[in-house]
Amino acid sequence: MLVGLHFSLYCQTLFDDMMPLCSIAAHLPQQNYCDEVGLPAPPGVTLFNPQNIRRPGKIIANAAVFSRILHRFRPDFVHFQESKTEEAFLYWWIARRYKRVLTVHDPQPHLGRDSKVRSKNVWIRNRMREQADAVIVHARSHRVKVESSDAKVHVVPHPVFRPRFVSCSDSRRAGPIRILMVGRMEFYKGMPRLIEACELLSSNGAKFELRLAGRGPALDEIRPGLHRMPWVSVVDKYLTPEELEREVADCDILVLPYLEGTASGIIAFGLGLKKCMVATSVGGF
């Protein structure tokens, strides 16, 4: 059984791959699922609305649904995606009679906004890592960052996100080479480094388009100077799952100039669409 308060596409990918091999169920957050996968959810996937600790009654109601699913399904193990919310820890406690597997997607929080959010409730993170029967990370470099027994930490490659809306041959775009940076535009993702590299390419006569698809503070910071960069195009919005796939399908080179990082769903999309990628040597890249 798969459980997460985030990472719905990751869980759905595992669900789809495992369904022909065994009985499987998933308990996933509705809004995150809608944002990453899209509705409707298939049979076996239960969606819920995560709640703030200030609404304990609704958290308990969600937990009661989760408990009934566990009792009915009786899984061999429950696979959690790490989260440090009180609701996640309540689900973790409810599943204590079962073997619990924990995937740690980000052994250390990213810089900036993510760091502030994930500095909260560190005790929940530590307790879950200590109590897990097995811990999964997606790179060897992550293993040493997880405060847990080496014997129960397993390095498993991140799954590839197969395209659901487009195919590898769907790109119908004509024109110069398109370089794409897509997703949340956070400072730790190294946008100034990318702009500097593209300015160098342009000054040497290279013909290309740099496409920035997404929103965030790093994009807001460079926006005033974009009029001096005719080779930049911007898609200033949060992308739907289909829009994200189409942006990746239409690019020639997918770039990840991150200053730091652990794993990236964008790389999983790029692999699924067989794209050339250029990334900095950080984390599990």
XYZ file of N, CA and C in Angstrom:
855
model
N 0.849 -1.194 0.000
C 0.000 0.000 0.000
C 0.883 1.242 0.000
N 0.533 2.229 -0.847
C 1.291 3.464 -0.971
C 0.558 4.598 -0.262
N 1.322 5.396 0.504
C 0.735 6.510 1.242
C 1.618 7.735 1.053
N 0.994 8.877 0.774
C 1.774 10.102 0.660
C 0.902 11.321 0.861
N 1.492 12.377 1.408
C 0.826 13.673 1.447
C 1.354 14.577 0.332
N 2.330 14.064 -0.413
C 2.870 14.709 -1.607
C 3.272 13.576 -2.558
N 3.953 13.926 -3.658
C 4.548 12.935 -4.570
C 3.505 11.995 -5.192
N 2.369 12.559 -5.591
C 1.298 11.723 -6.143
C 1.695 11.061 -7.463
N 2.399 11.791 -8.342
C 2.798 11.189 -9.615
C 3.779 10.051 -9.388
N 4.696 10.236 -8.464
C 5.646 9.187 -8.092
C 4.879 7.937 -7.641
N 3.905 8.133 -6.746
C 3.128 6.999 -6.227
C 2.295 6.354 -7.325
N 1.704 7.162 -8.198
C 0.895 6.603 -9.276
C 1.763 5.794 -10.238
N 2.992 6.233 -10.466
C 3.910 5.484 -11.331
C 4.220 4.117 -10.724
N 4.505 4.096 -9.425
C 4.745 2.813 -8.758
C 3.494 1.944 -8.785
N 2.346 2.567 -8.545
C 1.067 1.851 -8.560
C 0.863 1.162 -9.909
N 1.063 1.911 -10.999
C 0.848 1.349 -12.337
C 1.816 0.207 -12.632
N 3.074 0.348 -12.181
C 4.077 -0.684 -12.458
C 3.842 -1.956 -11.642
N 3.313 -1.795 -10.433
C 3.140 -2.947 -9.540
C 1.797 -3.644 -9.724
N 0.815 -2.937 -10.275
C -0.536 -3.498 -10.364
C -0.595 -4.836 -11.107
N 0.176 -5.034 -12.205
C 0.117 -6.358 -12.857
C 0.751 -7.471 -12.030
N 1.513 -7.105 -11.010
C 2.287 -8.096 -10.260
C 1.660 -8.469 -8.919
N 0.836 -7.590 -8.357
C 0.313 -7.846 -7.014
C -0.908 -6.970 -6.772
N -1.608 -7.232 -5.681
C -2.708 -6.359 -5.264
C -2.103 -5.125 -4.605
N -2.622 -3.957 -4.952
C -2.038 -2.723 -4.436
C -3.125 -1.677 -4.240
N -2.928 -0.828 -3.241
C -3.835 0.282 -2.972
C -2.985 1.521 -2.706
N -3.609 2.689 -2.808
C -2.897 3.939 -2.544
C -3.839 4.916 -1.859
N -3.276 5.736 -0.960
C -4.010 6.765 -0.216
C -3.256 8.065 -0.426
N -3.817 8.961 -1.284
C -3.064 10.113 -1.761
C -3.885 11.399 -1.650
N -3.197 12.562 -1.579
C -3.890 13.845 -1.391
C -4.534 14.339 -2.686
N -5.774 14.751 -2.604
C -6.553 15.053 -3.795
C -5.983 16.208 -4.611
N -5.666 17.339 -3.969
C -5.200 18.489 -4.743
C -3.850 18.208 -5.390
N -2.937 17.588 -4.633
C -1.635 17.235 -5.188
C -1.785 16.238 -6.334
N -2.714 15.291 -6.184
C -2.972 14.315 -7.237
C -3.499 15.007 -8.492
N -4.419 15.939 -8.295
C -4.981 16.685 -9.415
C -3.896 17.494 -10.129
N -3.002 18.130 -9.357
C -1.936 18.953 -9.924
C -0.913 18.126 -10.698
N -0.574 16.945 -10.179
C 0.521 16.166 -10.753
C 0.062 15.090 -11.731
N -1.115 14.508 -11.488
C -1.571 13.370 -12.283
C -2.806 13.741 -13.099
N -3.761 14.377 -12.443
C -5.034 14.692 -13.082
C -6.107 13.682 -12.713
N -7.316 14.153 -12.647
C -8.445 13.299 -12.278
C -9.048 12.679 -13.538
N -9.775 11.548 -13.401
C -10.098 10.836 -12.166
C -8.999 9.865 -11.757
N -9.016 9.469 -10.495
C -8.082 8.456 -10.011
C -8.626 7.066 -10.348
N -7.745 6.115 -10.646
C -8.213 4.763 -10.982
C -8.695 4.012 -9.740
N -9.417 2.915 -9.925
C -9.813 2.081 -8.782
C -8.592 1.648 -7.983
N -8.723 1.671 -6.678
C -7.611 1.311 -5.803
C -6.878 2.506 -5.239
N -7.099 3.694 -5.821
C -6.480 4.922 -5.331
C -7.545 5.740 -4.604
N -7.375 5.937 -3.309
C -8.287 6.744 -2.499
C -7.685 8.126 -2.319
N -8.465 9.162 -2.591
C -7.992 10.541 -2.456
C -8.596 11.179 -1.207
N -7.811 12.023 -0.551
C -8.278 12.709 0.652
C -7.769 14.143 0.635
N -8.313 14.974 1.486
C -7.897 16.372 1.606
C -7.091 16.546 2.894
N -5.754 16.679 2.789
C -4.941 16.877 3.998
C -5.407 18.100 4.780
N -5.255 18.019 6.108
C -5.755 19.072 6.982
C -4.638 19.653 7.848
N -4.830 20.901 8.227
C -3.931 21.568 9.159
C -4.193 21.077 10.570
N -3.177 21.122 11.423
C -3.323 20.667 12.803
C -4.394 21.469 13.545
N -4.723 22.662 13.029
C -5.770 23.471 13.666
C -7.161 22.900 13.428
N -7.257 21.887 12.588
C -8.546 21.240 12.315
C -8.461 19.766 12.697
N -8.288 19.496 13.980
C -8.063 18.111 14.416
C -9.213 17.171 14.089
N -10.442 17.698 14.102
C -11.582 16.835 13.795
C -11.498 16.250 12.401
N -11.089 17.066 11.429
C -11.001 16.589 10.059
C -9.798 15.674 9.863
N -8.722 15.925 10.609
C -7.580 15.007 10.555
C -8.004 13.631 11.060
N -8.758 13.610 12.158
C -9.215 12.338 12.722
C -10.151 11.628 11.741
N -11.009 12.393 11.059
C -11.909 11.786 10.068
C -11.109 11.155 8.927
N -10.077 11.860 8.443
C -9.210 11.291 7.400
C -8.528 10.025 7.898
N -8.054 10.080 9.156
C -7.352 8.929 9.729
C -8.270 7.721 9.854
N -9.547 7.969 10.157
C -10.506 6.866 10.266
C -10.681 6.182 8.907
N -10.725 6.968 7.828
C -10.829 6.386 6.482
C -9.589 5.546 6.182
N -8.418 6.089 6.506
C -7.166 5.369 6.273
C -7.135 4.060 7.063
N -7.591 4.123 8.305
C -7.605 2.924 9.154
C -8.521 1.845 8.567
N -9.668 2.252 8.040
C -10.595 1.274 7.445
C -9.985 0.638 6.198
N -9.260 1.445 5.409
C -8.613 0.896 4.212
C -7.566 -0.141 4.617
N -6.768 0.191 5.616
C -5.760 -0.759 6.107
C -6.407 -2.057 6.571
N -7.474 -1.927 7.356
C -8.142 -3.113 7.915
C -8.725 -3.977 6.798
N -9.258 -3.330 5.765
C -9.867 -4.081 4.661
C -8.804 -4.698 3.747
N -7.736 -3.939 3.475
C -6.744 -4.386 2.501
C -5.690 -5.303 3.115
N -5.352 -5.079 4.374
C -4.341 -5.870 5.094
C -3.057 -6.043 4.268
N -2.334 -4.975 4.023
C -1.151 -5.047 3.155
C 0.017 -5.777 3.812
N 0.915 -6.290 2.996
C 2.151 -6.881 3.512
C 3.069 -5.796 4.062
N 3.036 -4.626 3.426
C 3.792 -3.485 3.947
C 3.119 -2.201 3.480
N 3.428 -1.110 4.168
C 2.888 0.210 3.832
C 4.071 1.102 3.468
N 4.025 1.636 2.261
C 5.134 2.426 1.718
C 4.766 3.906 1.819
N 5.434 4.613 2.731
C 5.177 6.033 2.962
C 6.183 6.895 2.201
N 5.716 8.059 1.723
C 6.601 9.105 1.212
C 6.834 10.079 2.357
N 8.085 10.377 2.656
C 8.396 11.157 3.846
C 7.686 12.516 3.847
N 7.065 12.827 4.967
C 6.411 14.114 5.189
C 6.479 14.386 6.683
N 6.600 15.662 7.036
C 6.763 15.995 8.459
C 5.522 16.654 9.046
N 4.356 16.358 8.480
C 3.133 16.920 9.040
C 2.592 16.002 10.135
N 1.795 16.587 11.012
C 1.181 15.805 12.079
C 0.253 14.731 11.517
N -0.443 15.061 10.418
C -1.350 14.086 9.811
C -0.574 12.889 9.276
N 0.564 13.143 8.641
C 1.384 12.043 8.136
C 1.841 11.141 9.280
N 2.229 11.774 10.396
C 2.700 10.970 11.519
C 1.569 10.162 12.144
N 0.337 10.685 12.118
C -0.805 9.920 12.613
C -1.029 8.685 11.747
N -0.932 8.833 10.433
C -1.060 7.664 9.554
C 0.056 6.660 9.842
N 1.249 7.195 10.056
C 2.398 6.340 10.372
C 2.121 5.526 11.639
N 1.558 6.167 12.643
C 1.256 5.486 13.913
C 0.167 4.443 13.708
N -0.870 4.769 12.940
C -1.968 3.833 12.685
C -1.447 2.566 11.999
N -0.426 2.705 11.158
C 0.119 1.558 10.404
C 1.210 0.817 11.158
N 1.346 1.074 12.463
C 2.476 0.525 13.231
C 2.465 -0.996 13.294
N 1.322 -1.643 13.074
C 1.253 -3.102 13.134
C 1.765 -3.754 11.836
N 2.023 -2.941 10.838
C 2.476 -3.453 9.548
C 3.943 -3.069 9.331
N 4.605 -3.774 8.432
C 5.953 -3.349 8.044
C 5.838 -2.015 7.308
N 6.687 -1.074 7.690
C 6.611 0.271 7.108
C 7.903 0.584 6.357
N 7.733 0.987 5.099
C 8.845 1.408 4.243
C 8.722 2.915 4.049
N 9.843 3.615 4.155
C 9.841 5.068 4.046
C 10.774 5.505 2.911
N 10.235 6.209 1.920
C 11.093 6.801 0.894
C 11.425 8.228 1.292
N 12.717 8.524 1.379
C 13.207 9.860 1.719
C 13.603 10.544 0.412
N 12.764 11.432 -0.064
C 13.026 12.097 -1.337
C 14.082 13.193 -1.199
N 14.072 13.900 -0.092
C 15.016 14.997 0.132
C 15.667 14.813 1.506
N 16.810 14.116 1.566
C 17.459 13.906 2.869
C 17.752 15.208 3.598
N 18.023 16.274 2.845
C 18.216 17.597 3.433
C 17.335 18.581 2.683
N 16.727 19.552 3.383
C 15.846 20.507 2.696
C 16.610 21.384 1.724
N 15.927 21.784 0.640
C 16.517 22.716 -0.312
C 16.703 24.082 0.331
N 17.508 24.906 -0.317
C 17.679 26.275 0.134
C 16.389 27.069 -0.092
N 16.239 28.183 0.615
C 15.120 29.085 0.363
C 13.843 28.648 1.050
N 12.712 28.779 0.336
C 11.402 28.554 0.937
C 11.246 27.130 1.445
N 11.747 26.143 0.698
C 11.633 24.753 1.132
C 12.337 24.524 2.455
N 13.472 25.180 2.649
C 14.235 25.011 3.880
C 13.437 25.488 5.086
N 12.734 26.607 4.930
C 11.942 27.140 6.038
C 10.794 26.213 6.402
N 10.144 25.664 5.375
C 9.019 24.764 5.633
C 9.493 23.488 6.293
N 10.588 22.915 5.783
C 11.010 21.599 6.241
C 11.843 21.639 7.514
N 12.140 22.849 8.015
C 12.818 22.940 9.303
C 11.842 22.709 10.449
N 10.547 22.690 10.139
C 9.531 22.433 11.156
C 9.372 20.934 11.392
N 8.982 20.589 12.598
C 8.643 19.205 12.952
C 9.751 18.210 12.604
N 10.989 18.591 12.877
C 12.106 17.678 12.600
C 11.969 16.393 13.407
N 11.332 16.473 14.560
C 11.155 15.281 15.401
C 10.328 14.221 14.680
N 9.355 14.651 13.860
C 8.552 13.689 13.110
C 9.424 12.968 12.088
N 10.241 13.731 11.369
C 11.154 13.127 10.390
C 12.066 12.108 11.057
N 12.673 12.492 12.195
C 13.616 11.606 12.866
C 12.932 10.348 13.375
N 11.740 10.506 13.950
C 11.041 9.340 14.486
C 10.662 8.364 13.373
N 10.200 8.873 12.253
C 9.814 7.985 11.155
C 11.023 7.241 10.595
N 12.148 7.933 10.457
C 13.351 7.272 9.947
C 13.850 6.213 10.925
N 13.739 6.481 12.202
C 14.174 5.507 13.212
C 13.275 4.271 13.215
N 11.971 4.470 13.061
C 11.019 3.378 13.227
C 10.784 2.573 11.953
N 11.193 3.077 10.816
C 10.941 2.390 9.546
C 11.636 1.037 9.505
N 10.969 0.068 8.909
C 11.595 -1.236 8.703
C 12.599 -1.181 7.556
N 12.376 -0.280 6.604
C 13.316 -0.063 5.507
C 13.191 1.387 5.057
N 14.328 1.962 4.651
C 14.360 3.336 4.155
C 14.916 3.311 2.736
N 14.235 3.997 1.823
C 14.665 4.069 0.427
C 15.157 5.474 0.118
N 16.319 5.573 -0.524
C 16.816 6.835 -1.074
C 17.136 6.594 -2.542
N 17.322 7.685 -3.303
C 17.468 7.533 -4.742
C 18.868 7.828 -5.263
N 19.834 7.930 -4.376
C 21.227 8.113 -4.806
C 22.157 7.688 -3.678
N 23.349 7.203 -4.045
C 24.306 6.794 -3.020
C 24.691 7.959 -2.122
N 24.765 9.158 -2.707
C 25.144 10.324 -1.906
C 24.099 10.663 -0.850
N 22.871 10.198 -1.044
C 21.816 10.464 -0.058
C 21.936 9.552 1.154
N 22.550 8.402 0.942
C 22.548 7.386 1.992
C 23.201 7.883 3.274
N 24.295 8.600 3.135
C 25.024 9.051 4.322
C 24.303 10.201 5.022
N 23.324 10.818 4.338
C 22.617 11.953 4.928
C 21.380 11.540 5.726
N 21.041 10.259 5.659
C 19.866 9.765 6.370
C 20.313 9.191 7.707
N 19.817 9.794 8.778
C 20.200 9.339 10.120
C 19.452 8.050 10.439
N 19.983 6.930 9.982
C 19.330 5.649 10.195
C 20.377 4.550 10.060
N 20.030 3.348 10.488
C 20.934 2.214 10.386
C 21.264 1.923 8.927
N 22.549 1.774 8.606
C 22.960 1.495 7.230
C 22.295 0.242 6.680
N 22.050 -0.727 7.573
C 21.515 -2.009 7.123
C 20.121 -1.877 6.521
N 19.374 -0.865 6.910
C 18.006 -0.761 6.407
C 17.825 0.348 5.374
N 18.911 1.007 4.967
C 18.831 2.053 3.947
C 19.191 1.446 2.592
N 18.282 1.556 1.630
C 18.462 0.946 0.325
C 18.475 2.026 -0.747
N 19.436 1.944 -1.666
C 19.526 2.889 -2.780
C 18.791 2.276 -3.964
N 17.721 2.937 -4.378
C 16.877 2.459 -5.480
C 16.732 3.586 -6.495
N 16.950 3.329 -7.786
C 16.809 4.405 -8.781
C 15.408 5.017 -8.769
N 15.352 6.313 -9.029
C 14.070 7.002 -9.139
C 13.319 6.466 -10.366
N 12.025 6.197 -10.253
C 11.297 5.696 -11.426
C 11.219 6.742 -12.536
N 11.167 6.269 -13.765
C 10.986 7.147 -14.927
C 9.497 7.465 -15.058
N 9.183 8.733 -15.317
C 7.794 9.129 -15.538
C 7.472 8.967 -17.026
N 6.751 7.937 -17.356
C 6.372 7.706 -18.742
C 5.333 8.739 -19.184
N 5.408 9.220 -20.412
C 4.436 10.215 -20.882
C 3.029 9.636 -20.936
N 2.066 10.458 -20.539
C 0.663 10.026 -20.557
C -0.185 10.831 -21.538
N 0.326 11.992 -21.963
C -0.446 12.863 -22.845
C 0.193 13.029 -24.224
N 1.486 12.776 -24.327
C 2.202 12.947 -25.590
C 3.084 11.726 -25.810
N 3.674 11.645 -26.987
C 4.648 10.585 -27.270
C 5.991 11.218 -27.570
N 7.012 10.392 -27.633
C 8.361 10.902 -27.885
C 8.476 11.562 -29.252
N 7.572 11.262 -30.172
C 7.638 11.821 -31.528
C 6.624 12.937 -31.742
N 6.042 13.449 -30.654
C 4.950 14.415 -30.775
C 5.392 15.847 -31.043
N 6.674 16.147 -30.925
C 7.113 17.531 -31.098
C 6.893 17.982 -32.543
N 6.105 19.062 -32.698
C 5.802 19.575 -34.035
C 6.408 20.970 -34.238
N 7.337 21.343 -33.384
C 7.868 22.698 -33.404
C 8.979 22.832 -34.437
N 8.949 23.988 -35.153
C 10.038 24.327 -36.063
C 10.742 25.559 -35.506
N 11.998 25.750 -35.883
C 12.715 26.922 -35.412
C 14.044 26.564 -34.796
N 14.671 27.520 -34.099
C 15.989 27.265 -33.507
C 15.911 26.272 -32.355
N 17.061 25.799 -31.935
C 17.140 24.874 -30.798
C 16.462 25.506 -29.588
N 15.614 24.738 -28.953
C 14.936 25.221 -27.748
C 15.554 24.594 -26.504
N 16.016 25.442 -25.607
C 16.548 25.032 -24.303
C 15.456 25.317 -23.276
N 15.109 24.328 -22.484
C 13.977 24.466 -21.568
C 14.394 24.322 -20.117
N 13.954 25.296 -19.302
C 13.973 25.145 -17.850
C 12.523 25.221 -17.396
N 12.063 24.223 -16.662
C 10.636 24.109 -16.374
C 10.414 23.763 -14.904
N 9.301 24.231 -14.358
C 8.936 23.906 -12.982
C 8.917 25.132 -12.090
N 8.990 24.901 -10.800
C 9.047 26.005 -9.838
C 10.367 26.734 -9.983
N 10.317 28.026 -10.140
C 11.532 28.806 -10.348
C 12.069 29.308 -9.007
N 12.785 28.435 -8.322
C 13.345 28.748 -7.005
C 14.816 29.139 -7.158
N 15.334 29.873 -6.170
C 16.707 30.367 -6.265
C 17.733 29.233 -6.308
N 17.472 28.132 -5.603
C 18.456 27.049 -5.567
C 18.598 26.350 -6.920
N 17.702 26.656 -7.867
C 17.756 26.004 -9.173
C 18.703 26.690 -10.159
N 19.358 27.763 -9.734
C 20.489 28.304 -10.492
C 20.149 29.055 -11.764
N 19.041 29.761 -11.797
C 18.675 30.483 -13.017
C 19.711 31.522 -13.444
N 20.293 32.312 -12.530
C 21.327 33.266 -12.978
C 22.495 32.594 -13.691
N 22.877 31.413 -13.243
C 23.944 30.654 -13.913
C 23.533 30.301 -15.338
N 22.276 29.907 -15.514
C 21.768 29.560 -16.840
C 21.742 30.791 -17.753
N 21.269 31.925 -17.230
C 21.211 33.158 -18.022
C 22.621 33.571 -18.460
N 23.572 33.469 -17.551
C 24.958 33.828 -17.876
C 25.507 32.946 -18.996
N 25.227 31.642 -18.918
C 25.706 30.721 -19.952
C 25.055 31.029 -21.297
N 23.768 31.357 -21.290
C 23.069 31.648 -22.539
C 23.524 32.984 -23.137
N 23.836 33.953 -22.287
C 24.381 35.213 -22.788
C 25.710 34.973 -23.505
N 26.512 34.070 -22.975
C 27.784 33.716 -23.612
C 27.544 33.048 -24.964
N 26.579 32.139 -25.020
C 26.240 31.489 -26.283
C 25.775 32.517 -27.313
N 24.910 33.429 -26.876
C 24.371 34.442 -27.792
C 25.465 35.367 -28.322
N 26.392 35.742 -27.436
C 27.470 36.643 -27.859
C 28.409 35.990 -28.858
N 28.399 34.642 -28.894
C 29.231 33.914 -29.853
C 28.457 33.503 -31.105
N 27.251 34.069 -31.255
C 26.498 33.860 -32.486
C 25.597 32.651 -32.521
N 25.443 31.957 -31.404
C 24.572 30.781 -31.391
C 23.116 31.204 -31.530
N 22.346 30.431 -32.300
C 20.923 30.680 -32.477
C 20.138 29.663 -31.652
N 19.367 30.148 -30.712
C 18.624 29.262 -29.817
C 17.497 30.052 -29.163
N 16.604 29.332 -28.525
C 15.560 29.923 -27.688
C 15.683 29.334 -26.298
N 15.757 30.181 -25.293
C 15.702 29.717 -23.910
C 14.268 29.903 -23.436
N 13.616 28.819 -23.092
C 12.216 28.869 -22.659
C 12.147 28.600 -21.157
N 11.549 29.532 -20.436
C 11.379 29.409 -18.990
C 9.897 29.188 -18.720
N 9.536 27.994 -18.295
C 8.127 27.635 -18.127
C 7.846 27.331 -16.659
N 7.176 28.253 -16.000
C 6.850 28.077 -14.592
C 6.834 29.407 -13.870
N 6.681 29.346 -12.567
C 6.640 30.558 -11.750
C 7.517 30.389 -10.515
N 7.928 31.531 -9.957
C 8.697 31.496 -8.720
C 9.545 32.735 -8.552
N 10.141 32.913 -7.373
C 10.886 34.135 -7.063
C 12.124 34.340 -7.924
N 12.770 33.273 -8.370
C 13.965 33.439 -9.209
C 13.599 34.064 -10.552
N 12.458 33.687 -11.102
C 11.996 34.293 -12.358
C 11.593 35.751 -12.127
N 10.926 36.018 -11.016
C 10.521 37.392 -10.702
C 11.736 38.317 -10.617
N 12.858 37.790 -10.105
C 14.050 38.615 -9.915
C 14.672 39.037 -11.244
N 14.656 38.173 -12.242
C 15.292 38.515 -13.526
C 14.315 39.150 -14.511
N 13.026 39.159 -14.177
C 12.020 39.637 -15.119
C 12.293 41.046 -15.664
N 12.727 42.020 -14.817
C 12.952 43.376 -15.347
C 13.982 43.440 -16.471
N 14.915 42.498 -16.534
C 15.952 42.547 -17.563
C 15.673 41.687 -18.786
N 14.513 41.036 -18.824
C 14.240 40.115 -19.927
C 14.104 40.813 -21.277
N 13.747 42.106 -21.262
C 13.588 42.807 -22.538
C 14.918 42.923 -23.296
N 16.036 42.732 -22.577
C 17.351 42.787 -23.217
C 17.798 41.424 -23.724
N 16.939 40.416 -23.586
C 17.291 39.048 -23.967
C 16.252 38.535 -24.959
N 16.372 38.883 -26.239
C 15.357 38.479 -27.223
C 15.273 36.973 -27.425
N 16.252 36.248 -26.949
C 16.267 34.798 -27.111
C 15.539 34.083 -25.961
N 14.946 34.844 -25.038
C 14.203 34.248 -23.920
C 12.707 34.322 -24.195
N 11.987 33.225 -23.964
C 10.522 33.235 -23.955
C 10.067 32.692 -22.600
N 8.953 33.207 -22.105
C 8.489 32.865 -20.767
C 7.054 32.355 -20.826
N 6.804 31.240 -20.155
C 5.448 30.759 -19.919
C 5.200 30.974 -18.428
N 4.566 32.092 -18.108
C 4.456 32.542 -16.720
C 3.204 31.973 -16.067
N 3.247 30.695 -15.721
C 2.096 30.051 -15.088
C 2.538 28.729 -14.464
N 1.721 28.246 -13.536
C 1.919 26.900 -13.045
C 1.311 25.947 -14.068
N 2.085 24.968 -14.508
C 1.670 24.116 -15.613
C 0.814 22.951 -15.136
N -0.177 22.601 -15.941
C -0.939 21.383 -15.701
C -0.057 20.185 -16.074
N -0.434 18.972 -15.648
C 0.363 17.800 -16.040
C 0.532 17.682 -17.552
N -0.523 17.947 -18.321
C -0.416 17.847 -19.778
C 0.482 18.946 -20.339
N 0.357 20.171 -19.828
C 1.200 21.269 -20.300
C 2.672 21.007 -20.018
N 2.956 20.432 -18.846
C 4.341 20.116 -18.506
C 4.917 19.105 -19.492
N 4.162 18.048 -19.765
C 4.646 17.049 -20.722
C 4.876 17.658 -22.097
N 3.972 18.518 -22.544
C 4.111 19.109 -23.877
C 5.311 20.042 -23.952
N 5.583 20.778 -22.874
C 6.772 21.632 -22.860
C 8.042 20.790 -22.993
N 8.104 19.682 -22.249
C 9.287 18.817 -22.328
C 9.377 18.167 -23.703
N 8.237 17.728 -24.245
C 8.242 17.090 -25.568
C 8.729 18.041 -26.650
N 8.425 19.334 -26.505
C 8.756 20.312 -27.554
C 10.160 20.892 -27.436
N 10.899 20.547 -26.391
C 12.246 21.114 -26.253
C 13.284 20.207 -26.910
N 14.451 20.781 -27.155
C 15.579 20.003 -27.658
C 16.543 19.631 -26.542
N 16.696 20.546 -25.578
C 17.606 20.316 -24.455
C 16.890 20.741 -23.175
N 16.862 19.860 -22.209
C 16.271 20.139 -20.899
C 17.410 20.452 -19.943
N 17.355 21.600 -19.255
C 18.481 22.007 -18.408
C 18.070 22.079 -16.941
N 19.011 21.687 -16.089
C 18.838 21.745 -14.632
C 20.129 22.310 -14.035
N 20.278 23.634 -14.024
C 21.536 24.249 -13.562
C 21.575 24.459 -12.046
N 21.086 23.475 -11.295
C 20.848 23.631 -9.861
C 22.139 23.922 -9.092
N 22.016 24.767 -8.078
C 23.124 25.018 -7.157
C 23.243 23.888 -6.148
N 22.136 23.307 -5.789
C 22.106 22.130 -4.924
C 20.795 21.405 -5.186
N 20.749 20.137 -4.800
C 19.540 19.364 -5.031
C 19.741 17.926 -4.601
N 18.676 17.152 -4.626
C 18.735 15.747 -4.248
C 18.286 14.889 -5.435
N 17.005 14.964 -5.754
C 16.475 14.276 -6.925
C 15.543 15.253 -7.639
N 15.123 14.909 -8.841
C 14.264 15.809 -9.584
C 13.266 15.037 -10.421
N 11.983 15.383 -10.260
C 10.965 14.801 -11.111
C 11.119 15.227 -12.563
N 11.739 16.401 -12.792
C 11.940 16.874 -14.165
C 12.864 15.917 -14.928
N 13.885 15.410 -14.242
C 14.758 14.424 -14.888
C 13.963 13.171 -15.241
N 13.055 12.754 -14.361
C 12.226 11.583 -14.638
C 11.350 11.806 -15.869
N 10.836 13.040 -16.046
C 10.075 13.370 -17.255
C 10.985 13.326 -18.485
N 12.184 13.911 -18.360
C 13.110 13.934 -19.483
C 13.493 12.546 -19.942
N 13.736 11.649 -19.001
C 14.066 10.270 -19.358
C 12.891 9.600 -20.058
N 11.680 9.856 -19.544
C 10.499 9.250 -20.152
C 10.283 9.694 -21.585
N 10.673 10.934 -21.903
C 10.502 11.473 -23.251
C 11.801 11.445 -24.060
N 12.820 10.781 -23.516
C 14.091 10.548 -24.208
C 14.749 11.854 -24.661
N 14.823 12.809 -23.733
C 15.379 14.115 -24.044
C 16.846 14.217 -23.639
N 17.579 15.016 -24.402
C 18.932 15.380 -24.009
C 18.823 16.312 -22.803
N 19.627 16.048 -21.769
C 19.592 16.873 -20.564
C 20.984 17.326 -20.173
N 21.063 18.562 -19.674
C 22.300 19.101 -19.131
C 22.021 19.507 -17.698
N 22.761 18.926 -16.760
C 22.533 19.205 -15.340
C 23.862 19.389 -14.617
N 23.829 20.167 -13.559
C 24.997 20.296 -12.716
C 25.186 19.024 -11.891
N 26.379 18.809 -11.408
C 26.700 17.596 -10.660
C 26.405 17.820 -9.178
N 25.121 17.737 -8.850
C 24.706 17.903 -7.458
C 23.786 16.748 -7.078
N 23.729 16.439 -5.799
C 22.802 15.438 -5.288
C 22.845 14.141 -6.062
N 21.656 13.689 -6.466
C 21.555 12.422 -7.187
C 21.474 12.589 -8.680
N 21.826 13.776 -9.208
C 21.717 14.005 -10.652
C 22.744 13.162 -11.410
